[in-house]
């Protein structure tokens, strides 16, 4: 088990740790229903610091949880007519190669390094979410759709998003939606629905890449996933009463707090990463 934050939670509620963890699983589902994405990024920290699973185990299980909940969300968007299957299949196919590669490469990294990368992704996601919320509050809709970008640029974006998914276990919706809007040219509503199907593809492929390399607690995985899916229905109902921009700003703040805490928890990893980068960088040639 991971020391530090896990012990802090355990001191507060020693006999109820599993109950707290699974209650938070339902809250992840609520956040997915409220925001249409983003909440799944908290899955790995809950599995590690509340339920006490090892980082690699948690990342693998997180991919299965995110994939399943995203698939259920995609079905809802399909019923509403907000899912472009062709874009999802083309973008998803390109991203899945990166996802499988990222999952395989992750076996070579220590779990603490993956958590540092994960925390960095959380902070980047917070910036994206805050900017998106500010834009919703201040920018009137123009009705214009963005132009689609060239195929090589879309392919590179898909591979990059996929590799990130496999490496650190995030769905990557905060990256996929902007790419689908700005690079593929989808309207925002269709981009959100389509991104959920892409996330499901990526997550399942990433999970397959971990199988055989980590132990999976199938009982906990099934219960966590079921509670998260149930929570999405409550979140969808609540979304009718709460401002999306306000929610995104609050969630961005939560991501910053969690990201900083995880970086602090794994602070001993940071100097070693710096030394490794310094060793890899080319040394300047001596003057002759």
Tab-separated table of C-alpha atoms in Angstrom:
chain	number	residue	atom	x	y	z
A	1	UNK	CA	0.000	0.000	0.000
A	2	UNK	CA	1.045	3.596	-0.568
A	3	UNK	CA	2.110	5.483	2.594
A	4	UNK	CA	1.161	9.052	3.396
A	5	UNK	CA	-2.224	10.080	2.050
A	6	UNK	CA	-3.600	6.563	2.433
A	7	UNK	CA	-2.681	6.542	6.132
A	8	UNK	CA	-4.184	10.012	6.541
A	9	UNK	CA	-7.536	8.761	5.247
A	10	UNK	CA	-7.223	5.617	7.364
A	11	UNK	CA	-6.755	7.660	10.552
A	12	UNK	CA	-10.009	9.456	9.846
A	13	UNK	CA	-12.132	6.412	9.052
A	14	UNK	CA	-10.179	3.178	9.733
A	15	UNK	CA	-13.051	0.664	9.537
A	16	UNK	CA	-14.889	2.480	6.776
A	17	UNK	CA	-12.149	2.944	4.157
A	18	UNK	CA	-13.814	0.665	1.570
A	19	UNK	CA	-17.171	2.386	2.156
A	20	UNK	CA	-15.584	5.815	1.663
A	21	UNK	CA	-13.824	4.664	-1.507
A	22	UNK	CA	-16.949	3.214	-3.059
A	23	UNK	CA	-19.031	6.247	-2.040
A	24	UNK	CA	-16.474	8.357	-3.911
A	25	UNK	CA	-16.950	6.030	-6.900
A	26	UNK	CA	-20.602	7.078	-7.010
A	27	UNK	CA	-19.515	10.736	-6.794
A	28	UNK	CA	-17.241	10.202	-9.810
A	29	UNK	CA	-20.312	9.047	-11.697
A	30	UNK	CA	-22.221	12.110	-10.510
A	31	UNK	CA	-19.428	14.382	-11.783
A	32	UNK	CA	-19.451	12.582	-15.140
A	33	UNK	CA	-23.188	13.140	-15.403
A	34	UNK	CA	-22.813	16.793	-14.427
A	35	UNK	CA	-19.823	17.662	-16.611
A	36	UNK	CA	-20.051	15.127	-19.434
A	37	UNK	CA	-16.474	14.099	-18.628
A	38	UNK	CA	-13.549	14.947	-16.399
A	39	UNK	CA	-14.647	13.201	-13.233
A	40	UNK	CA	-12.964	9.968	-14.240
A	41	UNK	CA	-9.560	11.576	-13.690
A	42	UNK	CA	-10.153	11.134	-9.938
A	43	UNK	CA	-10.507	7.341	-10.286
A	44	UNK	CA	-6.795	6.535	-9.932
A	45	UNK	CA	-6.196	8.748	-6.843
A	46	UNK	CA	-9.201	7.143	-5.103
A	47	UNK	CA	-8.001	3.629	-5.920
A	48	UNK	CA	-4.470	4.428	-4.694
A	49	UNK	CA	-4.958	6.711	-1.698
A	50	UNK	CA	-8.381	5.676	-0.376
A	51	UNK	CA	-8.708	1.995	-1.296
A	52	UNK	CA	-4.964	1.297	-1.040
A	53	UNK	CA	-4.241	-0.383	-4.379
A	54	UNK	CA	-0.770	-0.120	-5.935
A	55	UNK	CA	-0.285	2.549	-8.660
A	56	UNK	CA	0.021	0.174	-11.631
A	57	UNK	CA	-2.955	-1.865	-10.406
A	58	UNK	CA	-4.972	1.326	-9.989
A	59	UNK	CA	-4.102	2.666	-13.438
A	60	UNK	CA	-5.121	-0.627	-15.078
A	61	UNK	CA	-8.378	-0.823	-13.099
A	62	UNK	CA	-9.010	2.864	-13.744
A	63	UNK	CA	-8.877	2.239	-17.495
A	64	UNK	CA	-11.552	-0.460	-17.220
A	65	UNK	CA	-13.735	1.770	-15.023
A	66	UNK	CA	-13.349	4.812	-17.276
A	67	UNK	CA	-13.958	2.740	-20.408
A	68	UNK	CA	-17.176	1.201	-19.121
A	69	UNK	CA	-18.652	4.422	-17.727
A	70	UNK	CA	-17.719	6.289	-20.924
A	71	UNK	CA	-19.430	3.621	-23.024
A	72	UNK	CA	-22.653	4.076	-21.043
A	73	UNK	CA	-22.332	7.843	-21.473
A	74	UNK	CA	-21.787	7.433	-25.220
A	75	UNK	CA	-25.008	5.412	-25.486
A	76	UNK	CA	-26.913	8.316	-23.937
A	77	UNK	CA	-25.389	10.782	-26.409
A	78	UNK	CA	-26.142	8.418	-29.305
A	79	UNK	CA	-29.808	8.390	-28.290
A	80	UNK	CA	-29.731	12.195	-28.273
A	81	UNK	CA	-28.174	12.269	-31.758
A	82	UNK	CA	-24.864	13.703	-30.542
A	83	UNK	CA	-22.485	10.949	-31.655
A	84	UNK	CA	-20.563	10.800	-34.945
A	85	UNK	CA	-19.696	7.123	-35.409
A	86	UNK	CA	-17.401	7.697	-38.393
A	87	UNK	CA	-15.305	10.281	-36.557
A	88	UNK	CA	-15.201	8.070	-33.447
A	89	UNK	CA	-14.063	5.012	-35.419
A	90	UNK	CA	-11.395	6.849	-37.442
A	91	UNK	CA	-10.018	8.909	-34.543
A	92	UNK	CA	-10.379	5.994	-32.120
A	93	UNK	CA	-8.555	3.572	-34.428
A	94	UNK	CA	-5.585	5.941	-34.662
A	95	UNK	CA	-5.607	6.627	-30.925
A	96	UNK	CA	-5.800	2.944	-29.953
A	97	UNK	CA	-2.350	2.253	-31.393
A	98	UNK	CA	-0.908	4.948	-29.134
A	99	UNK	CA	-2.888	3.629	-26.166
A	100	UNK	CA	-1.570	0.081	-26.472
A	101	UNK	CA	1.990	1.377	-26.908
A	102	UNK	CA	1.622	3.644	-23.859
A	103	UNK	CA	0.312	0.761	-21.755
A	104	UNK	CA	3.245	-1.436	-22.770
A	105	UNK	CA	5.789	1.329	-22.103
A	106	UNK	CA	4.264	1.941	-18.675
A	107	UNK	CA	5.514	-1.480	-17.545
A	108	UNK	CA	9.047	-0.052	-17.723
A	109	UNK	CA	8.240	2.895	-15.424
A	110	UNK	CA	8.093	2.812	-11.603
A	111	UNK	CA	4.607	3.391	-10.197
A	112	UNK	CA	5.755	6.599	-8.488
A	113	UNK	CA	6.862	8.047	-11.838
A	114	UNK	CA	3.458	7.234	-13.319
A	115	UNK	CA	1.786	9.042	-10.410
A	116	UNK	CA	3.968	12.121	-10.991
A	117	UNK	CA	2.982	12.091	-14.668
A	118	UNK	CA	-0.648	11.580	-13.644
A	119	UNK	CA	-0.527	14.580	-11.281
A	120	UNK	CA	0.965	16.695	-14.070
A	121	UNK	CA	-1.904	15.668	-16.353
A	122	UNK	CA	-4.369	16.654	-13.598
A	123	UNK	CA	-2.864	20.152	-13.437
A	124	UNK	CA	-3.012	20.497	-17.233
A	125	UNK	CA	-6.633	19.298	-17.174
A	126	UNK	CA	-7.419	21.934	-14.538
A	127	UNK	CA	-6.046	24.658	-16.824
A	128	UNK	CA	-8.126	23.377	-19.762
A	129	UNK	CA	-11.267	23.212	-17.618
A	130	UNK	CA	-10.782	26.700	-16.158
A	131	UNK	CA	-10.194	28.202	-19.607
A	132	UNK	CA	-13.264	26.416	-20.949
A	133	UNK	CA	-15.397	27.690	-18.058
A	134	UNK	CA	-14.152	31.255	-18.541
A	135	UNK	CA	-14.922	31.064	-22.254
A	136	UNK	CA	-18.471	29.843	-21.525
A	137	UNK	CA	-19.005	32.774	-19.166
A	138	UNK	CA	-17.556	35.524	-21.367
A	139	UNK	CA	-17.762	34.465	-25.030
A	140	UNK	CA	-21.082	34.576	-26.887
A	141	UNK	CA	-21.776	31.772	-29.356
A	142	UNK	CA	-21.037	32.764	-32.971
A	143	UNK	CA	-22.716	29.830	-34.685
A	144	UNK	CA	-19.585	29.225	-36.771
A	145	UNK	CA	-18.037	25.780	-36.947
A	146	UNK	CA	-14.244	25.362	-36.966
A	147	UNK	CA	-12.455	24.108	-40.069
A	148	UNK	CA	-11.180	20.559	-40.120
A	149	UNK	CA	-7.407	20.186	-40.044
A	150	UNK	CA	-5.192	18.039	-42.266
A	151	UNK	CA	-5.154	14.267	-41.770
A	152	UNK	CA	-1.503	14.077	-40.533
A	153	UNK	CA	-2.255	16.618	-37.794
A	154	UNK	CA	-5.374	14.716	-36.704
A	155	UNK	CA	-3.441	11.417	-36.733
A	156	UNK	CA	-0.609	12.879	-34.627
A	157	UNK	CA	-3.127	14.290	-32.138
A	158	UNK	CA	-4.918	10.935	-31.884
A	159	UNK	CA	-1.681	9.005	-31.317
A	160	UNK	CA	-0.573	11.481	-28.642
A	161	UNK	CA	-3.882	11.311	-26.775
A	162	UNK	CA	-3.845	7.516	-26.998
A	163	UNK	CA	-0.300	7.235	-25.639
A	164	UNK	CA	-1.239	9.445	-22.689
A	165	UNK	CA	-4.256	7.253	-21.947
A	166	UNK	CA	-2.183	4.089	-21.888
A	167	UNK	CA	0.672	5.603	-19.906
A	168	UNK	CA	-1.180	7.202	-17.000
A	169	UNK	CA	-4.701	5.766	-17.186
A	170	UNK	CA	-6.758	8.882	-17.953
A	171	UNK	CA	-9.570	8.936	-20.475
A	172	UNK	CA	-8.209	12.151	-21.954
A	173	UNK	CA	-11.584	13.724	-22.694
A	174	UNK	CA	-10.217	17.177	-21.831
A	175	UNK	CA	-7.786	16.695	-24.752
A	176	UNK	CA	-10.008	14.704	-27.121
A	177	UNK	CA	-12.896	17.205	-27.169
A	178	UNK	CA	-10.719	20.190	-28.245
A	179	UNK	CA	-9.061	18.025	-30.929
A	180	UNK	CA	-12.438	16.895	-32.301
A	181	UNK	CA	-13.673	20.497	-32.351
A	182	UNK	CA	-10.537	22.279	-33.575
A	183	UNK	CA	-8.933	19.566	-35.737
A	184	UNK	CA	-11.814	17.376	-36.947
A	185	UNK	CA	-14.391	20.186	-37.125
A	186	UNK	CA	-17.230	18.680	-35.072
A	187	UNK	CA	-19.766	20.891	-33.263
A	188	UNK	CA	-19.232	20.967	-29.495
A	189	UNK	CA	-22.184	18.739	-28.540
A	190	UNK	CA	-21.199	16.084	-31.061
A	191	UNK	CA	-17.558	16.332	-29.976
A	192	UNK	CA	-18.518	15.556	-26.359
A	193	UNK	CA	-20.620	12.522	-27.325
A	194	UNK	CA	-18.050	11.265	-29.826
A	195	UNK	CA	-15.208	11.702	-27.339
A	196	UNK	CA	-16.922	9.333	-24.896
A	197	UNK	CA	-16.894	6.530	-27.468
A	198	UNK	CA	-13.239	7.271	-28.304
A	199	UNK	CA	-12.419	7.188	-24.568
A	200	UNK	CA	-14.148	3.803	-24.276
A	201	UNK	CA	-12.118	2.418	-27.208
A	202	UNK	CA	-8.842	3.773	-25.818
A	203	UNK	CA	-9.494	2.672	-22.254
A	204	UNK	CA	-10.367	-0.918	-23.153
A	205	UNK	CA	-7.281	-1.229	-25.366
A	206	UNK	CA	-5.116	0.256	-22.607
A	207	UNK	CA	-6.601	-2.165	-20.073
A	208	UNK	CA	-5.799	-5.069	-22.417
A	209	UNK	CA	-2.201	-3.839	-22.547
A	210	UNK	CA	-1.928	-4.160	-18.752
A	211	UNK	CA	-3.483	-7.636	-18.514
A	212	UNK	CA	-0.899	-10.222	-17.602
A	213	UNK	CA	1.402	-7.566	-16.131
A	214	UNK	CA	-0.630	-6.482	-13.083
A	215	UNK	CA	-3.054	-8.114	-10.669
A	216	UNK	CA	-6.671	-7.004	-11.087
A	217	UNK	CA	-9.114	-7.076	-8.156
A	218	UNK	CA	-12.132	-8.021	-10.248
A	219	UNK	CA	-14.651	-7.801	-7.406
A	220	UNK	CA	-13.627	-4.260	-6.437
A	221	UNK	CA	-13.437	-3.299	-10.113
A	222	UNK	CA	-16.990	-4.490	-10.787
A	223	UNK	CA	-18.456	-2.780	-7.706
A	224	UNK	CA	-16.602	0.501	-8.346
A	225	UNK	CA	-17.747	0.542	-11.982
A	226	UNK	CA	-21.368	-0.221	-11.101
A	227	UNK	CA	-21.490	2.590	-8.545
A	228	UNK	CA	-19.892	5.051	-10.977
A	229	UNK	CA	-22.436	4.179	-13.675
A	230	UNK	CA	-25.301	4.585	-11.179
A	231	UNK	CA	-23.910	7.966	-10.175
A	232	UNK	CA	-24.015	9.237	-13.754
A	233	UNK	CA	-27.824	9.121	-13.701
A	234	UNK	CA	-27.915	11.322	-10.599
A	235	UNK	CA	-25.409	13.700	-12.156
A	236	UNK	CA	-27.434	13.966	-15.352
A	237	UNK	CA	-30.512	14.883	-13.294
A	238	UNK	CA	-28.597	17.469	-11.227
A	239	UNK	CA	-27.085	19.066	-14.348
A	240	UNK	CA	-30.462	20.672	-15.093
A	241	UNK	CA	-30.150	22.877	-11.999
A	242	UNK	CA	-26.445	23.823	-11.821
A	243	UNK	CA	-24.379	26.098	-14.081
A	244	UNK	CA	-21.831	24.127	-16.125
A	245	UNK	CA	-19.288	26.961	-15.995
A	246	UNK	CA	-19.491	27.158	-12.185
A	247	UNK	CA	-19.114	23.389	-11.900
A	248	UNK	CA	-16.085	23.345	-14.174
A	249	UNK	CA	-14.342	26.069	-12.184
A	250	UNK	CA	-14.965	24.229	-8.919
A	251	UNK	CA	-13.765	20.969	-10.408
A	252	UNK	CA	-10.651	22.653	-11.816
A	253	UNK	CA	-9.829	23.825	-8.293
A	254	UNK	CA	-10.264	20.272	-6.979
A	255	UNK	CA	-7.905	18.945	-9.666
A	256	UNK	CA	-5.248	21.491	-8.683
A	257	UNK	CA	-5.481	20.463	-5.022
A	258	UNK	CA	-5.308	16.746	-5.858
A	259	UNK	CA	-2.484	17.216	-8.360
A	260	UNK	CA	-0.371	19.193	-5.883
A	261	UNK	CA	-1.018	16.626	-3.127
A	262	UNK	CA	0.048	13.743	-5.367
A	263	UNK	CA	3.191	15.610	-6.456
A	264	UNK	CA	4.011	16.291	-2.811
A	265	UNK	CA	3.379	12.651	-1.903
A	266	UNK	CA	5.814	11.543	-4.612
A	267	UNK	CA	8.278	14.428	-4.199
A	268	UNK	CA	11.230	12.052	-3.818
A	269	UNK	CA	10.660	10.950	-7.410
A	270	UNK	CA	11.095	14.465	-8.830
A	271	UNK	CA	14.883	14.830	-8.228
A	272	UNK	CA	15.531	11.437	-9.843
A	273	UNK	CA	13.518	12.505	-12.897
A	274	UNK	CA	15.578	15.685	-13.091
A	275	UNK	CA	18.844	13.745	-12.896
A	276	UNK	CA	17.671	11.313	-15.571
A	277	UNK	CA	16.768	14.210	-17.873
A	278	UNK	CA	20.159	15.831	-17.268
A	279	UNK	CA	21.955	12.586	-18.127
A	280	UNK	CA	19.959	12.265	-21.350
A	281	UNK	CA	20.598	15.858	-22.493
A	282	UNK	CA	23.569	16.287	-24.882
A	283	UNK	CA	26.637	17.892	-23.386
A	284	UNK	CA	28.051	20.978	-25.132
A	285	UNK	CA	31.204	20.322	-27.111
A	286	UNK	CA	34.419	21.706	-25.702
A	287	UNK	CA	36.006	24.498	-27.730
A	288	UNK	CA	39.019	23.269	-29.718
